[in-house]
mmCIF file of C-alpha atoms in Angstrom:
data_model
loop_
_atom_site.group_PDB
_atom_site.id
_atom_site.type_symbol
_atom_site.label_atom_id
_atom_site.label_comp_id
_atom_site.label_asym_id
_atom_site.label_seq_id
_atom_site.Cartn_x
_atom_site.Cartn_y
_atom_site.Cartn_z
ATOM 1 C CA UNK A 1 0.000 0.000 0.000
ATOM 2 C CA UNK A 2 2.940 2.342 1.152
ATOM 3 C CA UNK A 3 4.465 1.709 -2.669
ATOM 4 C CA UNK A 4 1.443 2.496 -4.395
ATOM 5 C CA UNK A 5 1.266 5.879 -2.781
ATOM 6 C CA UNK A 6 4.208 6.837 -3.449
ATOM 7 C CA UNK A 7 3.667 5.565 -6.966
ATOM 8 C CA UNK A 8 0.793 7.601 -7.011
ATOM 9 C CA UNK A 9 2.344 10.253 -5.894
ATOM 10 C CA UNK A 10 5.204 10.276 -8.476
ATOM 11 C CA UNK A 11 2.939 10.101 -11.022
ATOM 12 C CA UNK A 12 0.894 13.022 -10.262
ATOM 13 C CA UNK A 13 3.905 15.080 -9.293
ATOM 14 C CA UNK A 14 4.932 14.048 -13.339
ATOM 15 C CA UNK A 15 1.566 14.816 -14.678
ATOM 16 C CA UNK A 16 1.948 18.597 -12.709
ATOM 17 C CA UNK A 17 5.577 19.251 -14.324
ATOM 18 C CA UNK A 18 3.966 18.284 -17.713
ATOM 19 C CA UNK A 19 0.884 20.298 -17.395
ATOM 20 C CA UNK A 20 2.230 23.505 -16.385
ATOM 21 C CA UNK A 21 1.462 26.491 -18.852
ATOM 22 C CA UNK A 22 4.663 26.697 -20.928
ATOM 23 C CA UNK A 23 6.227 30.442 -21.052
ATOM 24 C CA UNK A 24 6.210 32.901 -23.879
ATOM 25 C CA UNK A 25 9.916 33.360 -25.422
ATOM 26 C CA UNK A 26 11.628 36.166 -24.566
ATOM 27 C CA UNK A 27 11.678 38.892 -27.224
ATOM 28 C CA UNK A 28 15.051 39.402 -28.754
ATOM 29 C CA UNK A 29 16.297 42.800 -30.287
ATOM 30 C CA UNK A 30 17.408 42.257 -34.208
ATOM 31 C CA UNK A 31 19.863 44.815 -35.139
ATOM 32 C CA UNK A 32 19.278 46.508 -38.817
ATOM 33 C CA UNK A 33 22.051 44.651 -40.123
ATOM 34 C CA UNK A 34 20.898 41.122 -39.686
ATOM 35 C CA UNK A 35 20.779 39.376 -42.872
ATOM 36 C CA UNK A 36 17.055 37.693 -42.391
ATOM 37 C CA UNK A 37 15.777 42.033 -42.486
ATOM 38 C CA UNK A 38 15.562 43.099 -46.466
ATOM 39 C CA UNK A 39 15.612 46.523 -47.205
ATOM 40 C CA UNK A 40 14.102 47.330 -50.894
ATOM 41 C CA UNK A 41 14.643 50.515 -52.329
ATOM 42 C CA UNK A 42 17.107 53.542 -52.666
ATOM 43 C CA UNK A 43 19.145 52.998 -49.104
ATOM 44 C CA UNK A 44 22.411 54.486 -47.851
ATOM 45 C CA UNK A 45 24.314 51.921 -45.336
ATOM 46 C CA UNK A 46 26.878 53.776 -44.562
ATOM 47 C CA UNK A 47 25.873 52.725 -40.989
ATOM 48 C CA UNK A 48 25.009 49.112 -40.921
ATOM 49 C CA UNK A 49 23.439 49.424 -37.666
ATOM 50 C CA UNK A 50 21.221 52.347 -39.340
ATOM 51 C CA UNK A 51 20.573 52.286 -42.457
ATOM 52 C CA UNK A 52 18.991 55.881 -43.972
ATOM 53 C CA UNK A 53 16.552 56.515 -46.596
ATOM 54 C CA UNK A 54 15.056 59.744 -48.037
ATOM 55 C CA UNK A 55 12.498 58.363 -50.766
ATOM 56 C CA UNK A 56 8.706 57.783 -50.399
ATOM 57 C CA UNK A 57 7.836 53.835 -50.501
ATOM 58 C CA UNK A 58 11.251 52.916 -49.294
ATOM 59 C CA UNK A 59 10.347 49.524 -47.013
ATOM 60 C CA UNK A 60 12.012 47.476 -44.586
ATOM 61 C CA UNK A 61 10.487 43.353 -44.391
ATOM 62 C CA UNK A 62 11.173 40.376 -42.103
ATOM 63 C CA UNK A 63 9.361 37.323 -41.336
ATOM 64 C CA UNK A 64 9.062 36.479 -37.681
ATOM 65 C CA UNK A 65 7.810 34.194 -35.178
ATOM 66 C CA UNK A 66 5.494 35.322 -31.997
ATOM 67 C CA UNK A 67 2.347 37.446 -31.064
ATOM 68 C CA UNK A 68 4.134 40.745 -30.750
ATOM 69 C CA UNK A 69 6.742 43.198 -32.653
ATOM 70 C CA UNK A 70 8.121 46.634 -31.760
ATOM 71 C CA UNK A 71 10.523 48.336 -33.927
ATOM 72 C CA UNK A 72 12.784 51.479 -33.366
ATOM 73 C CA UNK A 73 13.286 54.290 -36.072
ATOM 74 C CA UNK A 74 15.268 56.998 -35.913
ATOM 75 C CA UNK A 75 13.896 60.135 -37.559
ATOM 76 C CA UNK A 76 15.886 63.350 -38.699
ATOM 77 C CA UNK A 77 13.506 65.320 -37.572
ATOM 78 C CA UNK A 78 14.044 68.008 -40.070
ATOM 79 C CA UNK A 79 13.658 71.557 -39.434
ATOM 80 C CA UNK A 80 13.393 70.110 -35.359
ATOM 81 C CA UNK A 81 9.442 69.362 -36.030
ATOM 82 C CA UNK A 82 8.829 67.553 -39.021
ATOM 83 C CA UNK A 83 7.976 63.613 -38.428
ATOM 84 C CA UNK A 84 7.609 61.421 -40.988
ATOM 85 C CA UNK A 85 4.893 58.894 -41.477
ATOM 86 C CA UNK A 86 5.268 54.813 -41.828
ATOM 87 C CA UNK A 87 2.976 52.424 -42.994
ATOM 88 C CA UNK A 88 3.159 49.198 -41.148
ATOM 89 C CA UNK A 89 1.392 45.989 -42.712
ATOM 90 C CA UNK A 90 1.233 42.406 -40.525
ATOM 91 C CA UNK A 91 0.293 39.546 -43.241
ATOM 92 C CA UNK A 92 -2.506 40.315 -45.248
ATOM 93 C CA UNK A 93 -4.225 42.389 -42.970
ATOM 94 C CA UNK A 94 -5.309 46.054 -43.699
ATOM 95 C CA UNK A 95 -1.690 47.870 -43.154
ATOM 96 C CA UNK A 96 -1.832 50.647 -39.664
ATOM 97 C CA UNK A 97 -0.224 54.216 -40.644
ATOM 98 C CA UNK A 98 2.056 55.456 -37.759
ATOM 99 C CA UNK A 99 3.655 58.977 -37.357
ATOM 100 C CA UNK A 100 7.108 58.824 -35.607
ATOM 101 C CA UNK A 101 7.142 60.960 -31.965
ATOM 102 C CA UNK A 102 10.702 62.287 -31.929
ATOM 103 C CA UNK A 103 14.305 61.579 -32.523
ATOM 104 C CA UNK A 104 13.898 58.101 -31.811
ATOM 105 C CA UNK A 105 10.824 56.158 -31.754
ATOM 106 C CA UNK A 106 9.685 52.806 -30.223
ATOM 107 C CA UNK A 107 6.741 51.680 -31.680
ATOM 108 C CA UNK A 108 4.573 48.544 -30.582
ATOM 109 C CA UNK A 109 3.194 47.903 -34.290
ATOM 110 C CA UNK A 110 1.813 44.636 -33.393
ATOM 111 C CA UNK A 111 0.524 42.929 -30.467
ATOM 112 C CA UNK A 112 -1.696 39.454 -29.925
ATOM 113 C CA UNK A 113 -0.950 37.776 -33.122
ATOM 114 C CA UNK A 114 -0.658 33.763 -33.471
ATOM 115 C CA UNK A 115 1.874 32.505 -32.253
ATOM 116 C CA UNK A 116 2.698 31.608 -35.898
ATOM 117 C CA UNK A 117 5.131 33.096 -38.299
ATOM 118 C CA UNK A 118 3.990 36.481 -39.513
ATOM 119 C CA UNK A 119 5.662 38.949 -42.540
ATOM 120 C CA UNK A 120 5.792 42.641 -41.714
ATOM 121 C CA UNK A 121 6.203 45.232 -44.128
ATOM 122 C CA UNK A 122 7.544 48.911 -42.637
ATOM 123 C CA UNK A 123 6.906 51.881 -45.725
ATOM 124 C CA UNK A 124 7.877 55.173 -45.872
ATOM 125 C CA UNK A 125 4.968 57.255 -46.952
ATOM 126 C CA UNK A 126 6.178 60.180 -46.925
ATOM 127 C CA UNK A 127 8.922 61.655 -48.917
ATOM 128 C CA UNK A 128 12.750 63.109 -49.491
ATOM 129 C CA UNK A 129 11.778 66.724 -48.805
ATOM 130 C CA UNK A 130 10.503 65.445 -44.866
ATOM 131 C CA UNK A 131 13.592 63.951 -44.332
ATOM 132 C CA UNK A 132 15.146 60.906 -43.784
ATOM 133 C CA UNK A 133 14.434 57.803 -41.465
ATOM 134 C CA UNK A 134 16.524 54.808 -40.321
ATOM 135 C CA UNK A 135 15.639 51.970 -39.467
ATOM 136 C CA UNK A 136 17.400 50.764 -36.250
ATOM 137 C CA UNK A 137 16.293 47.367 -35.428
ATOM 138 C CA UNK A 138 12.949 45.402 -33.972
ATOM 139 C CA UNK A 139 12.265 43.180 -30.999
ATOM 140 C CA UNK A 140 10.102 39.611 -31.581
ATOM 141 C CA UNK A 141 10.365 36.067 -30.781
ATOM 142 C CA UNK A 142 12.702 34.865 -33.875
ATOM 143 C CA UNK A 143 13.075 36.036 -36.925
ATOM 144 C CA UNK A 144 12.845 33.383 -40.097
ATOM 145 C CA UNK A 145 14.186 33.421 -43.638
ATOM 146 C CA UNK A 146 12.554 34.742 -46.208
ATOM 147 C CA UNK A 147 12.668 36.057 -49.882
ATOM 148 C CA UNK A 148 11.375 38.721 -51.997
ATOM 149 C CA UNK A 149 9.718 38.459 -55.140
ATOM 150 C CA UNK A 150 11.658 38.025 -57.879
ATOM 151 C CA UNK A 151 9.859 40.835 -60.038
ATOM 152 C CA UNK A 152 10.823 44.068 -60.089
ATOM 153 C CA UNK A 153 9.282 47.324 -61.098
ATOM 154 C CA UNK A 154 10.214 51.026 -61.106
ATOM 155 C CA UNK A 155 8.015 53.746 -60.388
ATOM 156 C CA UNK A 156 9.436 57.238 -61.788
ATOM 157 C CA UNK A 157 7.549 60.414 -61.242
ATOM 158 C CA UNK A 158 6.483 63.147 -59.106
ATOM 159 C CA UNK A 159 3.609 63.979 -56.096
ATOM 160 C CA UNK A 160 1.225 61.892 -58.053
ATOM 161 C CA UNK A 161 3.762 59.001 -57.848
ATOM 162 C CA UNK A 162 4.652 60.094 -53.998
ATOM 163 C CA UNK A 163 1.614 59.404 -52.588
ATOM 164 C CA UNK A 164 0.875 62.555 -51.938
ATOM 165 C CA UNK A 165 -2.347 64.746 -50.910
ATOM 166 C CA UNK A 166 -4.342 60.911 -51.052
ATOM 167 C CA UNK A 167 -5.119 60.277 -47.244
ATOM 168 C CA UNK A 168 -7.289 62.189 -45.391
ATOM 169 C CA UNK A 169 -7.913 59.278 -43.473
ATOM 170 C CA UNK A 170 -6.226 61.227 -39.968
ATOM 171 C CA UNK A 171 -5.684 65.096 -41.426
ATOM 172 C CA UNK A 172 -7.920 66.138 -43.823
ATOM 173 C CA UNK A 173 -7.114 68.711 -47.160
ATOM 174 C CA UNK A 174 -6.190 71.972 -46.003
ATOM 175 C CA UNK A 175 -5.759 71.110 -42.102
ATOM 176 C CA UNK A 176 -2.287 70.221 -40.578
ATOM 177 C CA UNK A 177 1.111 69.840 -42.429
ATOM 178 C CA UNK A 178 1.567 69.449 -46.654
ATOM 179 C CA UNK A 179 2.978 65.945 -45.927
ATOM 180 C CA UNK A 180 -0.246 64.933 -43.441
ATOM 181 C CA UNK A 181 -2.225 63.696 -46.280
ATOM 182 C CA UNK A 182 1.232 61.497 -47.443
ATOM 183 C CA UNK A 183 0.963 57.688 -48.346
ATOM 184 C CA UNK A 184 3.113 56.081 -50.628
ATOM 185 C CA UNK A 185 2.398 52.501 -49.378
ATOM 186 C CA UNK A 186 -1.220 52.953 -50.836
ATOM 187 C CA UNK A 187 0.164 55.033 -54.174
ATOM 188 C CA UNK A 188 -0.543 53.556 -57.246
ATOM 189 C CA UNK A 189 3.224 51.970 -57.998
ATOM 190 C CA UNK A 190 3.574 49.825 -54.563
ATOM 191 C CA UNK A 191 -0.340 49.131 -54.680
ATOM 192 C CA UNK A 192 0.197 47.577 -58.601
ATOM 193 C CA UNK A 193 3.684 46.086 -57.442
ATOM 194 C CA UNK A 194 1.490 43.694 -54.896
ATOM 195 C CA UNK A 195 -0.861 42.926 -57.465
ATOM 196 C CA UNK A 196 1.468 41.721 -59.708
ATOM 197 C CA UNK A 197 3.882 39.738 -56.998
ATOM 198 C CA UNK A 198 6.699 42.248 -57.659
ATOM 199 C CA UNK A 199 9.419 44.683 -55.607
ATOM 200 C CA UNK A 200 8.928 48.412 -56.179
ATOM 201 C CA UNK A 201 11.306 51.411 -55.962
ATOM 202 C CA UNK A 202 9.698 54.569 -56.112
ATOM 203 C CA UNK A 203 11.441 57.062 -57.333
ATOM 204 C CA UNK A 204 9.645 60.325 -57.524
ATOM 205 C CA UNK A 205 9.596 64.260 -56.127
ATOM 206 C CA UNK A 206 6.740 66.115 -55.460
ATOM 207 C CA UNK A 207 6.866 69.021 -57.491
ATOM 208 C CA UNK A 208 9.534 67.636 -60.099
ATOM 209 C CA UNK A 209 9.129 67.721 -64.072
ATOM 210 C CA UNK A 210 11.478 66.645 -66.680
ATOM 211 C CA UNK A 211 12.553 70.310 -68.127
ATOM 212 C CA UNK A 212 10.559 72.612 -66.075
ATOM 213 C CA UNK A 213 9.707 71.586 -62.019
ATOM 214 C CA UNK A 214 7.053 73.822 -60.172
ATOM 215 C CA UNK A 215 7.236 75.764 -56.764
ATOM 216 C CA UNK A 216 10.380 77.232 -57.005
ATOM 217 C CA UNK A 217 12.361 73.783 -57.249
ATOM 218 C CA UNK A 218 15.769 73.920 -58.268
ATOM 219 C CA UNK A 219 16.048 70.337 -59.939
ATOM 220 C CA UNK A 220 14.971 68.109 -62.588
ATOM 221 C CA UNK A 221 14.111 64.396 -63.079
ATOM 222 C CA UNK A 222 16.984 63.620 -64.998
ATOM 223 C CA UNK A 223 19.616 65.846 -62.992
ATOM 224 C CA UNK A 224 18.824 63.460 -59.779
ATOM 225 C CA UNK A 225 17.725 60.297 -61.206
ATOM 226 C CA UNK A 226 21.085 58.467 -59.970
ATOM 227 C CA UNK A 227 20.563 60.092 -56.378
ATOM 228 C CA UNK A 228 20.026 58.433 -53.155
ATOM 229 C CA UNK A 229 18.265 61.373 -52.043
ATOM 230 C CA UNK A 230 16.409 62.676 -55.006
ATOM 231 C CA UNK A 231 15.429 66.247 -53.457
ATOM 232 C CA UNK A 232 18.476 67.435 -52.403
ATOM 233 C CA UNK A 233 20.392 65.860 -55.387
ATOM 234 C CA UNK A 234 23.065 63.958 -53.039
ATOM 235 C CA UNK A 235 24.852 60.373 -52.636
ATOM 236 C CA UNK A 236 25.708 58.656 -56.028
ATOM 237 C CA UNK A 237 22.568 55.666 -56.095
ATOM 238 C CA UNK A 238 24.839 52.170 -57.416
ATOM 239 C CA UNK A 239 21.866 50.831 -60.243
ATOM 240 C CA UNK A 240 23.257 47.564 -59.740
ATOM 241 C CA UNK A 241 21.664 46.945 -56.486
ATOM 242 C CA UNK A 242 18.150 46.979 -58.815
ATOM 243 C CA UNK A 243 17.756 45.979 -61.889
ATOM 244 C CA UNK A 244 13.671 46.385 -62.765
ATOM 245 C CA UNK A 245 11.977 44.386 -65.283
ATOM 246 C CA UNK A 246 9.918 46.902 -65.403
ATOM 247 C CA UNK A 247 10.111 51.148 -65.291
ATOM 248 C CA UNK A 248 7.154 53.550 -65.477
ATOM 249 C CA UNK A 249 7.663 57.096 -66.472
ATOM 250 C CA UNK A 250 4.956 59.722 -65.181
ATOM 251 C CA UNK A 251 6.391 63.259 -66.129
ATOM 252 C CA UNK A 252 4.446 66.157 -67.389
ATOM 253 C CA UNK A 253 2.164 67.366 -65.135
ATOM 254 C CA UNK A 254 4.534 69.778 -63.862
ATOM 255 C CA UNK A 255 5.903 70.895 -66.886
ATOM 256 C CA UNK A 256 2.897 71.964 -67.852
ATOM 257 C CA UNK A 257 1.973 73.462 -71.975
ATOM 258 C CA UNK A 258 5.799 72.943 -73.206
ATOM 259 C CA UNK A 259 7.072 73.261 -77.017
ATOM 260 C CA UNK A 260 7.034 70.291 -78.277
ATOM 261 C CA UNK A 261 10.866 69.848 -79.703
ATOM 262 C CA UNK A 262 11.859 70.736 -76.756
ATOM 263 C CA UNK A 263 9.828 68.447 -74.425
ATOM 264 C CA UNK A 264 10.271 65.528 -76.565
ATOM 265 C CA UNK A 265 14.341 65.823 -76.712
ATOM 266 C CA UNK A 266 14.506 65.872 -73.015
ATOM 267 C CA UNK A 267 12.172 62.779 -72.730
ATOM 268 C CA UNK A 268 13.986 60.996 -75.566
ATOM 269 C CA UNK A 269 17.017 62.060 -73.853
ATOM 270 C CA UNK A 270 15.595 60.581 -70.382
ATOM 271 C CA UNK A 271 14.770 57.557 -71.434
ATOM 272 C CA UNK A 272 17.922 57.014 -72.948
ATOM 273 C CA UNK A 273 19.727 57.875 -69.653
ATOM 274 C CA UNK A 274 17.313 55.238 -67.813
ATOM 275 C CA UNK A 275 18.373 52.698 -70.574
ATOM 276 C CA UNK A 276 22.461 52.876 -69.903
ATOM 277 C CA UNK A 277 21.361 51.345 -66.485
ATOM 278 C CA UNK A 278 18.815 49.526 -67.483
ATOM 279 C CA UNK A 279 19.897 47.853 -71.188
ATOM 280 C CA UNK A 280 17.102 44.547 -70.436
ATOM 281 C CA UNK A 281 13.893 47.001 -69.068
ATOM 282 C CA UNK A 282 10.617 47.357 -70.782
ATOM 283 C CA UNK A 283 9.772 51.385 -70.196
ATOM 284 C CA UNK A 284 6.451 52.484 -70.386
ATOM 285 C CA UNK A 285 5.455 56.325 -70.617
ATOM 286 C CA UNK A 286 2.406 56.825 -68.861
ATOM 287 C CA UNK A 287 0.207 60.468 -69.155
ATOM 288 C CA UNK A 288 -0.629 62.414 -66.083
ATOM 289 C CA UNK A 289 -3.726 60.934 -64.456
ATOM 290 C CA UNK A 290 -4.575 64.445 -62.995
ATOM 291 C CA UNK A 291 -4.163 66.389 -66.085
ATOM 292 C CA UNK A 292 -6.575 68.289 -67.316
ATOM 293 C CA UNK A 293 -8.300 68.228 -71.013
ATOM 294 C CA UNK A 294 -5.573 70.355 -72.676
ATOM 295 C CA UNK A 295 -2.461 69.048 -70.939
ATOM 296 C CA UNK A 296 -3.611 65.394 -70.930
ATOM 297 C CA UNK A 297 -3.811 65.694 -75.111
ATOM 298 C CA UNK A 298 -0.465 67.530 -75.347
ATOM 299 C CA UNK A 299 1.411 64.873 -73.284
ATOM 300 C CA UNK A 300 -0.425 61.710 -75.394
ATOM 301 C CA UNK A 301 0.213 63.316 -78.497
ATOM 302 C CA UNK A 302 3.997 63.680 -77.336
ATOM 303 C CA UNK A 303 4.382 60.229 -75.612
ATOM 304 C CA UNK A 304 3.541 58.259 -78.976
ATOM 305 C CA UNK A 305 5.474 60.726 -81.016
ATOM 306 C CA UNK A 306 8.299 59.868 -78.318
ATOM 307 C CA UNK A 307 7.742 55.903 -78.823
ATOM 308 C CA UNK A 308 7.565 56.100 -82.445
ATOM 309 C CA UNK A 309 11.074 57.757 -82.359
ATOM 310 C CA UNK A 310 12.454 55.530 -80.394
ATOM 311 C CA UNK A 311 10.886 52.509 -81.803
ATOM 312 C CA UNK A 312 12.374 53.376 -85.223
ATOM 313 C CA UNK A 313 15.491 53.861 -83.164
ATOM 314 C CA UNK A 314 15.576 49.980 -82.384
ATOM 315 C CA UNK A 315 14.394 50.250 -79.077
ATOM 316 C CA UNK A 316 11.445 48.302 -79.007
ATOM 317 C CA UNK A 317 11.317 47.849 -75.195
ATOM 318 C CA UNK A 318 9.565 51.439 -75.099
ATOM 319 C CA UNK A 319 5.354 51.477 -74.995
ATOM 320 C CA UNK A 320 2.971 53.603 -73.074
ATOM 321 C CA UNK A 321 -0.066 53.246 -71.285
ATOM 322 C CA UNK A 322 -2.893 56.235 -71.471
ATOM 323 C CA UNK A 323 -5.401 56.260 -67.978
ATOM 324 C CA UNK A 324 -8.600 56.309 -69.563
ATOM 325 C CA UNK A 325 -9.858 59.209 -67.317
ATOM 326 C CA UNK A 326 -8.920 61.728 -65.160
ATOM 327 C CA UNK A 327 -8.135 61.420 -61.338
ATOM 328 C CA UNK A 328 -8.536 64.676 -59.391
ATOM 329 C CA UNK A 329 -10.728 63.413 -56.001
ATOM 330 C CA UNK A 330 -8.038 63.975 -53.604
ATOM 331 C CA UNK A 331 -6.370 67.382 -51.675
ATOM 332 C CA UNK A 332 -5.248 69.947 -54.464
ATOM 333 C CA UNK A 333 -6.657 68.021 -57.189
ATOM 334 C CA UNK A 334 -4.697 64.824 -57.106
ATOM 335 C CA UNK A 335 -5.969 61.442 -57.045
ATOM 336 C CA UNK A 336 -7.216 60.087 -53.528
ATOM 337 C CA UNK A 337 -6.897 56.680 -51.831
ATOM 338 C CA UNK A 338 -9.746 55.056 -53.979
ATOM 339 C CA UNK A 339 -8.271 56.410 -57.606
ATOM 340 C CA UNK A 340 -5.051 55.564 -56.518
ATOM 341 C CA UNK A 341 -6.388 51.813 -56.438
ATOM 342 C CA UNK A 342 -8.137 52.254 -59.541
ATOM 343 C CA UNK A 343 -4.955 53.555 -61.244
ATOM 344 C CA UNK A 344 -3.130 50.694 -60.126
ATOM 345 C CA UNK A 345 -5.579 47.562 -61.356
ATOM 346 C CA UNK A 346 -5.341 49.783 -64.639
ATOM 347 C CA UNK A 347 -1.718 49.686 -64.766
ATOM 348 C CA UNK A 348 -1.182 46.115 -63.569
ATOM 349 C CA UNK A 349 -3.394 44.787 -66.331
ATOM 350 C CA UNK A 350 -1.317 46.780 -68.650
ATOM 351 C CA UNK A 351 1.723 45.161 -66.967
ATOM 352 C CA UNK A 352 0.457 41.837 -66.741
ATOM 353 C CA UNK A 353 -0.222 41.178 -70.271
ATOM 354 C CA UNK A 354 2.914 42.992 -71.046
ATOM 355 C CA UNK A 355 5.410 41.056 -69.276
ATOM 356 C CA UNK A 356 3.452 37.849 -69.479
ATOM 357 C CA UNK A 357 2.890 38.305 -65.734
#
């Protein structure tokens, strides 16, 4: 009797050690430089440990493990007030927008998730002329392998291709800062990137045209197209870190009513600069979706005279793509969130059947 009590005993004692709620892992802090974060887009790493980037739709991803992630950016703060905002997207799941709080910011972007594996996606959406962010590291469970999409698309422009004056979602047109109503995450080039399974770069200026650039600006598309930081025309951009399938040209808007031999040099010009870095890329001039009547037929009847020239040149890899309307629902008459979308399944059906996508 003695022996079976302490059998019993054992046994429960056993059953107790087994059935004890198991702990959480510890989260772990993952430096910027670890090889499982990918960084896509224009990006100086000069520091490893903070890697800086000026351009709209710049984005940091990493898959991890566990029901929470915080991340820590460091902002530049330019001008001592201005914070930039970030688009943060968990999975599939409608992405948060986030406005950094200082120099540094900590920033619990997910909480009570599945103890699964999870992909997060960290934007920029706003752009060069706000100033830079880095990205210093984030704290999780693990992080896991993973790989980016093999496609790769382009996205050249200016505040239509930014993102810019589309959300009112927290600010609305006319209230708060210019760059309140910023999201390039939701812009029509990253939006028609994840419909087609493919990388973006964005690489765009509010403001910027290809001979003439409004508001005072003192530079031009093709003086800072190999720029790290577009808007202030600074740190040589290597092309070899991105080589697109794919690059979209939306210039004009800007410009405005332009002679046409004139126009169509520099754009010729252009597109031959893009070409020397990109020899394999299909480009595609695209019209200004916010144009109005008498810009929108200048810059058609330009873009095919410009295709023509330099299909007859040999360069076949140069088309366009018209919008079949005009866009103007957002602050200052640019596109909002929901034209933005529509833009995008335009131009990714374009895409699609062009690449055989």
């Amino acid at each position: 009797m003695k022996y079976l009590f302490c059998l019993s005993i054992a046994v429960l004692t056993t059953f107790c050690a087994i059935a004890k709620p198991l702990k959480h892992k510890e989260l772990a802090f993952f430096a910027a430089d670890n090889p499982k974060i990918k960084y896509v887009g224009r990006v100086n790493f000069d520091n490893p440990l903070a890697p800086r980037f000026w351009n709209p739709g710049v984005y940091v991803q990493a898959k991890f493990k566990g029901s929470s992630l915080e991340i820590t950016i460091n902002d530049e703060t330019l001008y001592g007030v201005t914070h930039n905002y970030l688009e943060i997207a968990i999975d599939n799941n409608t992405p948060i927008r986030i406005q950094t709080t200082g120099k540094t910011s900590r920033l619990l972007v997910a909480s009570n998730l599945s103890s699964g594996s999870h992909t997060v996606t960290i934007c920029k959406d706003t752009e060069s002329g706000i100033g830079y962010i880095e990205f210093v590291g984030m704290k999780c469970e693990e992080l896991l392998p993973m790989h980016k999409p093999k496609r790769k698309i382009e996205f050249i422009g200016d505040s239509i291709t930014c993102g810019s004056s589309m959300d009112v979602s927290t600010v609305k047109c006319d209230q708060g800062k210019w760059y309140d109503q910023h999201n390039a995450y939701m812009s029509y080039g990253p939006t028609t990137a994840r419909i087609l399974n493919a990388q973006w770069h964005i690489t765009a200026v509010s403001g910027i045209g290809l001979i003439h650039s409004c508001c005072n600006m003192n530079i031009l598309m093709p003086q800072v197209f190999d720029k790290v930081n577009l808007r202030a025309d600074s740190i040589q951009w290597n092309f070899s870190k991105y080589s697109p399938d794919v690059v979209t040209i939306c210039l004009g808007q800007n410009d405005g009513k332009q002679d046409s031999v004139a126009f169509c040099s520099a754009y010729v010009s252009f597109i031959k600069q893009i070409r020397t870095h990109y020899p394999k890329a299909d480009i595609v001039c695209l019209n200004s979706p916010m144009g109005n009547v008498e810009l929108t037929k200048m810059l058609k009847n330009y873009i095919i005279g410009i295709q023509q020239h330099m299909n007859n040149a040999g360069d076949n890899r140069v088309s366009h793509f018209f919008f079949p309307g005009g866009y103007n629902n957002g602050c200052g008459t640019h596109p909002d969130m929901a034209q933005h979308q529509l833009i995008a399944e335009q131009l990714s059906g374009y895409l699609k059947q062009l690449e055989n996508w």
